[in-house]
PDB file of C-alpha atoms in Angstrom:
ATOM      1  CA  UNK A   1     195.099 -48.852 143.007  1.00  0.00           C
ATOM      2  CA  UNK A   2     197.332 -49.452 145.593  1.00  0.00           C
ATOM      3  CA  UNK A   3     199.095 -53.115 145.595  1.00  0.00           C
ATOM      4  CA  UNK A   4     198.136 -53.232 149.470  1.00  0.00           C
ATOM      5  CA  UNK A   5     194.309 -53.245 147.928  1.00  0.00           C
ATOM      6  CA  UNK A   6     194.821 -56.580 145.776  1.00  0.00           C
ATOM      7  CA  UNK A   7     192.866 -59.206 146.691  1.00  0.00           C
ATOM      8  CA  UNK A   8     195.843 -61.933 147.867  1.00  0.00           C
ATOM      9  CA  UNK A   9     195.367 -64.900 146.061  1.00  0.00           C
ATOM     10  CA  UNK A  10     196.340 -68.136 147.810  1.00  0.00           C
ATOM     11  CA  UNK A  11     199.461 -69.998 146.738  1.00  0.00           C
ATOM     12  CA  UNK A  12     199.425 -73.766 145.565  1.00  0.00           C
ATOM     13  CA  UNK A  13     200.973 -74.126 149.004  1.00  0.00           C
ATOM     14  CA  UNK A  14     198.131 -72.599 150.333  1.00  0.00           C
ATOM     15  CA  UNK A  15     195.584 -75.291 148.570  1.00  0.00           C
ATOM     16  CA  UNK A  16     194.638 -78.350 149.521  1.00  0.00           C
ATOM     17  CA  UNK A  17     194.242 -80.827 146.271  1.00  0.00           C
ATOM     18  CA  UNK A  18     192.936 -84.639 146.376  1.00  0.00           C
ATOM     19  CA  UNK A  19     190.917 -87.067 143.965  1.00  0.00           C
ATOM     20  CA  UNK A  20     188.246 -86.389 146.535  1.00  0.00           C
ATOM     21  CA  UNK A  21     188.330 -82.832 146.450  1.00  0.00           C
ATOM     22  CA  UNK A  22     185.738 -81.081 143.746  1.00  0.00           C
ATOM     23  CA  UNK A  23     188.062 -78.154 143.648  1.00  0.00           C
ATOM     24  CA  UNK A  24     191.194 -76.889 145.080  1.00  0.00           C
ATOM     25  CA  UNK A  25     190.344 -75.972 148.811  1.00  0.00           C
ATOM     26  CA  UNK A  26     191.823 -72.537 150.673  1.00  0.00           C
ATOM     27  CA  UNK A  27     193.662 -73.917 153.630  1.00  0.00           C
ATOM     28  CA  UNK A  28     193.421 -71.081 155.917  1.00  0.00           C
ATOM     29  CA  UNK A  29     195.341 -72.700 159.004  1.00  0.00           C
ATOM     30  CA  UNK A  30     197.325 -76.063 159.781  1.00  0.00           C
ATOM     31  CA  UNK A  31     194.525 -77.835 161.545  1.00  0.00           C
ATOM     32  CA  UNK A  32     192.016 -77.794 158.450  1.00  0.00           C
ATOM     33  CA  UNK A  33     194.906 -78.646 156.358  1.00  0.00           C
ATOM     34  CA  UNK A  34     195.400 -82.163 158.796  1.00  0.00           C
ATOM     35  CA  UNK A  35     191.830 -82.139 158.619  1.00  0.00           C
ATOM     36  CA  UNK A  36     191.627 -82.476 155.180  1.00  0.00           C
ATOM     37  CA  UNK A  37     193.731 -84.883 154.806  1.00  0.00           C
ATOM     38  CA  UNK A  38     192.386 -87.500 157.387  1.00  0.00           C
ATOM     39  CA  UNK A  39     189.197 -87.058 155.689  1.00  0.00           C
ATOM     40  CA  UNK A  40     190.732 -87.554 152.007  1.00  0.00           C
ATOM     41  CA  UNK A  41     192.104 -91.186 153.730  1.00  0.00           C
ATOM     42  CA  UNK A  42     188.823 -92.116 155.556  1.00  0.00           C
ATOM     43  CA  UNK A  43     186.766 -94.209 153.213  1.00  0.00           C
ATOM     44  CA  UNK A  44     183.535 -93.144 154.498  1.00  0.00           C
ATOM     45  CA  UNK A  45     184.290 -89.381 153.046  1.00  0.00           C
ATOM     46  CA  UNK A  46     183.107 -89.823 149.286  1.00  0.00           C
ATOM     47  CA  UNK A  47     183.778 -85.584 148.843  1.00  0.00           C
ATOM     48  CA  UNK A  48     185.130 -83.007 149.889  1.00  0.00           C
ATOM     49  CA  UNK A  49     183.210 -79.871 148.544  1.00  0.00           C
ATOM     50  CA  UNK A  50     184.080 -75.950 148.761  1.00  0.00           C
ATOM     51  CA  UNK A  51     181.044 -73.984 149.427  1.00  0.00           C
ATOM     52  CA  UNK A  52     180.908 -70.008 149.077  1.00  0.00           C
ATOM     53  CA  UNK A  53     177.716 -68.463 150.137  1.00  0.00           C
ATOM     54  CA  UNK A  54     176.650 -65.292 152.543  1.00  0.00           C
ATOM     55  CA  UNK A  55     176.410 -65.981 156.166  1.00  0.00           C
ATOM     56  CA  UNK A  56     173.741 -66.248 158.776  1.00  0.00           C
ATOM     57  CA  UNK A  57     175.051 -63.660 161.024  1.00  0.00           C
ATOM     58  CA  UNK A  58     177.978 -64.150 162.990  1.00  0.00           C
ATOM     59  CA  UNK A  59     177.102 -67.336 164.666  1.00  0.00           C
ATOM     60  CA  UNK A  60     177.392 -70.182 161.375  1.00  0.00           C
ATOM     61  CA  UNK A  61     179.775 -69.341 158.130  1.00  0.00           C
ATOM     62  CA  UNK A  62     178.283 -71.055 155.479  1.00  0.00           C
ATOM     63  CA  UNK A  63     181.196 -70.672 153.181  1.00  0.00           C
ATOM     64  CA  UNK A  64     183.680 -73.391 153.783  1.00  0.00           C
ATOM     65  CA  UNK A  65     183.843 -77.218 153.675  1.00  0.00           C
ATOM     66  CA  UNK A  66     181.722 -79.700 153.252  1.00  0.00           C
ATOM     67  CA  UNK A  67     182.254 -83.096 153.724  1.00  0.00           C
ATOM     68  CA  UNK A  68     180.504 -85.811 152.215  1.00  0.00           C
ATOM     69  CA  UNK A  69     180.218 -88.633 154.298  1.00  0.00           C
ATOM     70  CA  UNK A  70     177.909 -91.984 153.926  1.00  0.00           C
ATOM     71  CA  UNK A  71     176.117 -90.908 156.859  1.00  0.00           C
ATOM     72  CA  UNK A  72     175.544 -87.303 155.630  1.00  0.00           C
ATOM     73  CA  UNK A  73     176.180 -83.988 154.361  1.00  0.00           C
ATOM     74  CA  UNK A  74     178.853 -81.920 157.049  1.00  0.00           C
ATOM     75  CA  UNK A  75     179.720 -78.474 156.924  1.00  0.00           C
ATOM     76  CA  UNK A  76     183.050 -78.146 158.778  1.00  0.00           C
ATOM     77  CA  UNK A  77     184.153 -76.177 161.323  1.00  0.00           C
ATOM     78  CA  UNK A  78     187.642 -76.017 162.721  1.00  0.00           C
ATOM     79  CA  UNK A  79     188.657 -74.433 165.985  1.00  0.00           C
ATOM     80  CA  UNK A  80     192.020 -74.442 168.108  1.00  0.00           C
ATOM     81  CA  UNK A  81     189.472 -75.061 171.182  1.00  0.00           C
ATOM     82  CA  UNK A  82     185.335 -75.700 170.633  1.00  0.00           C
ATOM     83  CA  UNK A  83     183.642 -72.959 171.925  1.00  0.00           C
ATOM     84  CA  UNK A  84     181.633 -73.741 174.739  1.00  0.00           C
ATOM     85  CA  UNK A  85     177.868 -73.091 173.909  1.00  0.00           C
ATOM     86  CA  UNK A  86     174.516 -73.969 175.008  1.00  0.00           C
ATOM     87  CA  UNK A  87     172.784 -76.793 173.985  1.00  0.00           C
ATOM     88  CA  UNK A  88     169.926 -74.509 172.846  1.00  0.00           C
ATOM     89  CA  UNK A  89     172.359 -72.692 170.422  1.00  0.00           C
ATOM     90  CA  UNK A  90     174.051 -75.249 169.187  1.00  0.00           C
ATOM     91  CA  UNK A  91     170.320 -76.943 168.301  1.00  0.00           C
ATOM     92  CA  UNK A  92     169.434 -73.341 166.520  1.00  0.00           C
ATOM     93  CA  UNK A  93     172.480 -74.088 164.481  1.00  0.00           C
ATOM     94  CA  UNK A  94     171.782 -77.369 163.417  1.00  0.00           C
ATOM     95  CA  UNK A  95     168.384 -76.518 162.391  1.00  0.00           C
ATOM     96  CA  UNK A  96     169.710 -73.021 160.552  1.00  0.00           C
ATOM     97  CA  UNK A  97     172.148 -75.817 158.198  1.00  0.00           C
ATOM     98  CA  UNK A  98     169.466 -78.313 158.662  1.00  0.00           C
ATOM     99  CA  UNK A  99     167.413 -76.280 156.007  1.00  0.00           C
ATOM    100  CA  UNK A 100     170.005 -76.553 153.451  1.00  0.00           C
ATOM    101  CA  UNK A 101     170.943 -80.031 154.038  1.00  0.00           C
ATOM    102  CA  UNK A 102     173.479 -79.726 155.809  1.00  0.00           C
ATOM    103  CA  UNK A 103     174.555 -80.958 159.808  1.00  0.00           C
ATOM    104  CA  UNK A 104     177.273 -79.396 161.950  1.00  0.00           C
ATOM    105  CA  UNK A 105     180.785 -81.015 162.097  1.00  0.00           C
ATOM    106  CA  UNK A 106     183.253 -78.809 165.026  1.00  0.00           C
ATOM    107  CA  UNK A 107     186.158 -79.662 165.404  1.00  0.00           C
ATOM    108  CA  UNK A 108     189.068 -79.113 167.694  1.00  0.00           C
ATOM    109  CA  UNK A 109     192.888 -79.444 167.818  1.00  0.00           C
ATOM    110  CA  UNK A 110     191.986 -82.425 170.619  1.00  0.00           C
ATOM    111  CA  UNK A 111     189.783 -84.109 168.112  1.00  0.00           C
ATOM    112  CA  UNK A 112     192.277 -83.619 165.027  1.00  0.00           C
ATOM    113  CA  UNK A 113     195.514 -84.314 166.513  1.00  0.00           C
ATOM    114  CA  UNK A 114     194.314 -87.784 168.351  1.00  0.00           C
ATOM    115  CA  UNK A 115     196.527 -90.776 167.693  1.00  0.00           C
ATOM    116  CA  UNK A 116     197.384 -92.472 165.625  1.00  0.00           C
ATOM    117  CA  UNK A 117     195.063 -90.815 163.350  1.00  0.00           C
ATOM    118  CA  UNK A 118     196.966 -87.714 162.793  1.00  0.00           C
ATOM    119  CA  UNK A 119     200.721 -89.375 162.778  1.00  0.00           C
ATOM    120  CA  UNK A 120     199.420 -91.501 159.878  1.00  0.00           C
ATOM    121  CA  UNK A 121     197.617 -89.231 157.992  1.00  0.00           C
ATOM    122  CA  UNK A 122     200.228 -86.810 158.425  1.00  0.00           C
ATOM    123  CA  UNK A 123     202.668 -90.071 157.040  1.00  0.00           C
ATOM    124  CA  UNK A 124     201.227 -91.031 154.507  1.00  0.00           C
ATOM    125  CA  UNK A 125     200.641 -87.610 152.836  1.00  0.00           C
ATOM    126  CA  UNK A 126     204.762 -87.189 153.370  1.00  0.00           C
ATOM    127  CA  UNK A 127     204.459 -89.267 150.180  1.00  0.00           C
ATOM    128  CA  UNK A 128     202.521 -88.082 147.865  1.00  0.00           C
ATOM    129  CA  UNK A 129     204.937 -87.178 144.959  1.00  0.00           C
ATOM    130  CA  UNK A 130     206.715 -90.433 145.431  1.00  0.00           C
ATOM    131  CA  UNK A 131     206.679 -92.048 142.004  1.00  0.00           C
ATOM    132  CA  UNK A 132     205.522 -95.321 141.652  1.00  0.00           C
ATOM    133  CA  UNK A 133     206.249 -97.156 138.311  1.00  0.00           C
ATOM    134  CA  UNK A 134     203.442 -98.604 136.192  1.00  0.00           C
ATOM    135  CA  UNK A 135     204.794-102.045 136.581  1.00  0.00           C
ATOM    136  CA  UNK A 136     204.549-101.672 140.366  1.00  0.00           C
ATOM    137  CA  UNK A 137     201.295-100.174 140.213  1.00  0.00           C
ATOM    138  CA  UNK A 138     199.941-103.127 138.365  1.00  0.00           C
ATOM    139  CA  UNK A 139     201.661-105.670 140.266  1.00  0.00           C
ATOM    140  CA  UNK A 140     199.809-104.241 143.678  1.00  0.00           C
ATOM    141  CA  UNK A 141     196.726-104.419 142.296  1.00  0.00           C
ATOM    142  CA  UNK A 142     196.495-107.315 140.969  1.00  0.00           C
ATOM    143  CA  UNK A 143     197.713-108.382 144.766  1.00  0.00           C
ATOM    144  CA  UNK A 144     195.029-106.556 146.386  1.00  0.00           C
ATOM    145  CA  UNK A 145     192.684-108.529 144.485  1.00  0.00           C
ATOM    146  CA  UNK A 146     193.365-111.211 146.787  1.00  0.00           C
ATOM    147  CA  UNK A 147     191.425-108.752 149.537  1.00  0.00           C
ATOM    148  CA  UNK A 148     192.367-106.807 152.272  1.00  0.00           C
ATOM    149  CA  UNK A 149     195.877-108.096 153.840  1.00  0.00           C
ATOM    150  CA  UNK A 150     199.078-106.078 155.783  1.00  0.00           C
ATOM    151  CA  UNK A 151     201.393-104.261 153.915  1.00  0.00           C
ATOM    152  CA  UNK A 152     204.014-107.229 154.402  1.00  0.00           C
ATOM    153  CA  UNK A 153     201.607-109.309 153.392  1.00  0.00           C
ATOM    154  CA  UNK A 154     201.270-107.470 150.261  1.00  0.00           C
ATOM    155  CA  UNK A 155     205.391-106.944 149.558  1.00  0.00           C
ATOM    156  CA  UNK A 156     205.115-110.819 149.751  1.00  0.00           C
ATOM    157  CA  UNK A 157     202.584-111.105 147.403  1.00  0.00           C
ATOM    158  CA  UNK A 158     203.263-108.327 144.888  1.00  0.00           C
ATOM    159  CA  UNK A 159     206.943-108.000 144.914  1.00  0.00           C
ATOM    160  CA  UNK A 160     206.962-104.447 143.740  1.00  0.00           C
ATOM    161  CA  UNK A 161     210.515-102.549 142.603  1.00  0.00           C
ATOM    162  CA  UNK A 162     209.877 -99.775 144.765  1.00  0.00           C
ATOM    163  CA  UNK A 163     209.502 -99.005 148.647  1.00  0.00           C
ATOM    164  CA  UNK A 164     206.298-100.953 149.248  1.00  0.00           C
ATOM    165  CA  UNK A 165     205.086 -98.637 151.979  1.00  0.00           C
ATOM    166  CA  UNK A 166     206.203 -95.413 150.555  1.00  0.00           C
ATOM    167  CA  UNK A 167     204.144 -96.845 147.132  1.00  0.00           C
ATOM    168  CA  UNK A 168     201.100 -97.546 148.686  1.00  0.00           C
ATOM    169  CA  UNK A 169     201.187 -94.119 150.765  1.00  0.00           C
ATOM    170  CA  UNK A 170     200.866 -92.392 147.370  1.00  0.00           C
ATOM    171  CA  UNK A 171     198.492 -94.234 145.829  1.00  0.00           C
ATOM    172  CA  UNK A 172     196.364 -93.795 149.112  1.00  0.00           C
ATOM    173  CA  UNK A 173     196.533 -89.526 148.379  1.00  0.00           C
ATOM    174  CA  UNK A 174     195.444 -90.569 144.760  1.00  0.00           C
ATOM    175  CA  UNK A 175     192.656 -92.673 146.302  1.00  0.00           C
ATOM    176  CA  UNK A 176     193.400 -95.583 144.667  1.00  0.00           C
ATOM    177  CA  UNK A 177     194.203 -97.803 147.610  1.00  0.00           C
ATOM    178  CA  UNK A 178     193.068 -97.741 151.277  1.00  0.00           C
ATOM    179  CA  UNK A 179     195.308 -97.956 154.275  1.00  0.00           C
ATOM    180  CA  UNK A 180     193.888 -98.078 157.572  1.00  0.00           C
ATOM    181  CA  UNK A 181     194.939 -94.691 159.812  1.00  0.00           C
ATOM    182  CA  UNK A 182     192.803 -95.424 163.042  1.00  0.00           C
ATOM    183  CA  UNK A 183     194.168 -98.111 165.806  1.00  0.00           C
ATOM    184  CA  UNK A 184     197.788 -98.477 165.110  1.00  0.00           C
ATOM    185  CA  UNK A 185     200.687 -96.324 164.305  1.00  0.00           C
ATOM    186  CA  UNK A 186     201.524 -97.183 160.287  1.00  0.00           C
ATOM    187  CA  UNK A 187     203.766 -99.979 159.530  1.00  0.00           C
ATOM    188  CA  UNK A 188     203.827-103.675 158.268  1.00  0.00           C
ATOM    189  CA  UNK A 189     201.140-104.635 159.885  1.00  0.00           C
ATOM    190  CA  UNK A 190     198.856-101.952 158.534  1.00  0.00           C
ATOM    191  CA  UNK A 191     195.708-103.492 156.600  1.00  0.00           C
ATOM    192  CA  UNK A 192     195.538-102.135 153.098  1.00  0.00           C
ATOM    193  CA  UNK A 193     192.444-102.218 151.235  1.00  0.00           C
ATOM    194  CA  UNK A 194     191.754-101.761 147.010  1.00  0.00           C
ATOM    195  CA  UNK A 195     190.155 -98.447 146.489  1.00  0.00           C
ATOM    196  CA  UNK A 196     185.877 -99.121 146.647  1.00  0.00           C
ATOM    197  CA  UNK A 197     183.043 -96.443 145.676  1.00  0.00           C
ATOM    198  CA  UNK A 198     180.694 -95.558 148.037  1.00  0.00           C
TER     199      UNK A 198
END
């Protein structure tokens, strides 16, 4: 067998990884990478799911991602532009994933890289190894018991060792704290919530 034949496995690189996620997920382009991480920040995502199964023709891939929002079960699609189809079409789709519980969630570049949504996410998950020290971790949330307050309202409170907002940025990718992503760019002033189930 020649190596040209092997199957290409992807990379870590080439895997997208949260609490939220039920298994590593193939990131096949950049957009359902940014994708994936807005949703791992947004608190009404409670999964993030990796389905493989055969298609319905050409028209709906049923292998892919599914989000799992509190308003429903999404199977994701991602496109540079949305194709442009028929309201009759896209009704025969909904029905077709309709059947097996799912609804349709498209997508665009417009849709993904709106601000400050994408800036944010895209911030926040610039973070993700930082270490934060037990002591620090504690400390925060022991602050955020207090409820939902700024970040430089919770560096007051807290007094952590470490960078306060480059702290709380990982603990948001380990879903143990939320920071707001959607009205303003991230800063000070961004609300930061303790980490709730859905």
């Amino acid at each position: 067998m020649r190596s040209s034949q092997l199957a290409r496995r992807p990379t870590a690189s080439q895997l997208f990884i949260s609490p939220k996620c039920e298994v590593a997920i193939p990131i096949r382009n950049l957009l359902l990478r940014d994708v994936l991480e807005q949703a791992s920040l947004d608190p009404e995502v409670r999964a993030i799911r990796y389905r493989q199964a055969p298609n319905f023709g050409a028209q709906v891939a049923l292998t892919g991602v599914i989000i799992d929002r509190t308003d429903g079960r999404f199977m994701l699609a991602v496109y540079a532009s949305k194709p442009r189809r028929p309201p009759e079409e896209f009704d025969r789709l909904e029905r077709m994933l309709g059947g097996i519980g799912f609804r349709l969630l498209e997508l665009d570049a417009h849709d993904i890289k709106s601000e400050p949504t994408f800036s944010n996410a895209r911030e926040i998950w610039s973070h993700q190894r930082y270490e934060v020290p037990l002591r620090d971790r504690l400390k925060i949330s022991a602050a955020l018991e207090e409820g939902p307050q700024s970040i430089l309202e919770l560096e007051d409170r807290a007094r952590p060792s470490c960078d306060i907002l480059r702290a709380l940025c990982a603990l948001a990718c380990e879903d143990l704290v939320e920071i707001s992503i959607t009205g303003m760019p991230l800063g000070t002033f961004s609300i930061v919530r303790a980490r709730h189930s859905v």
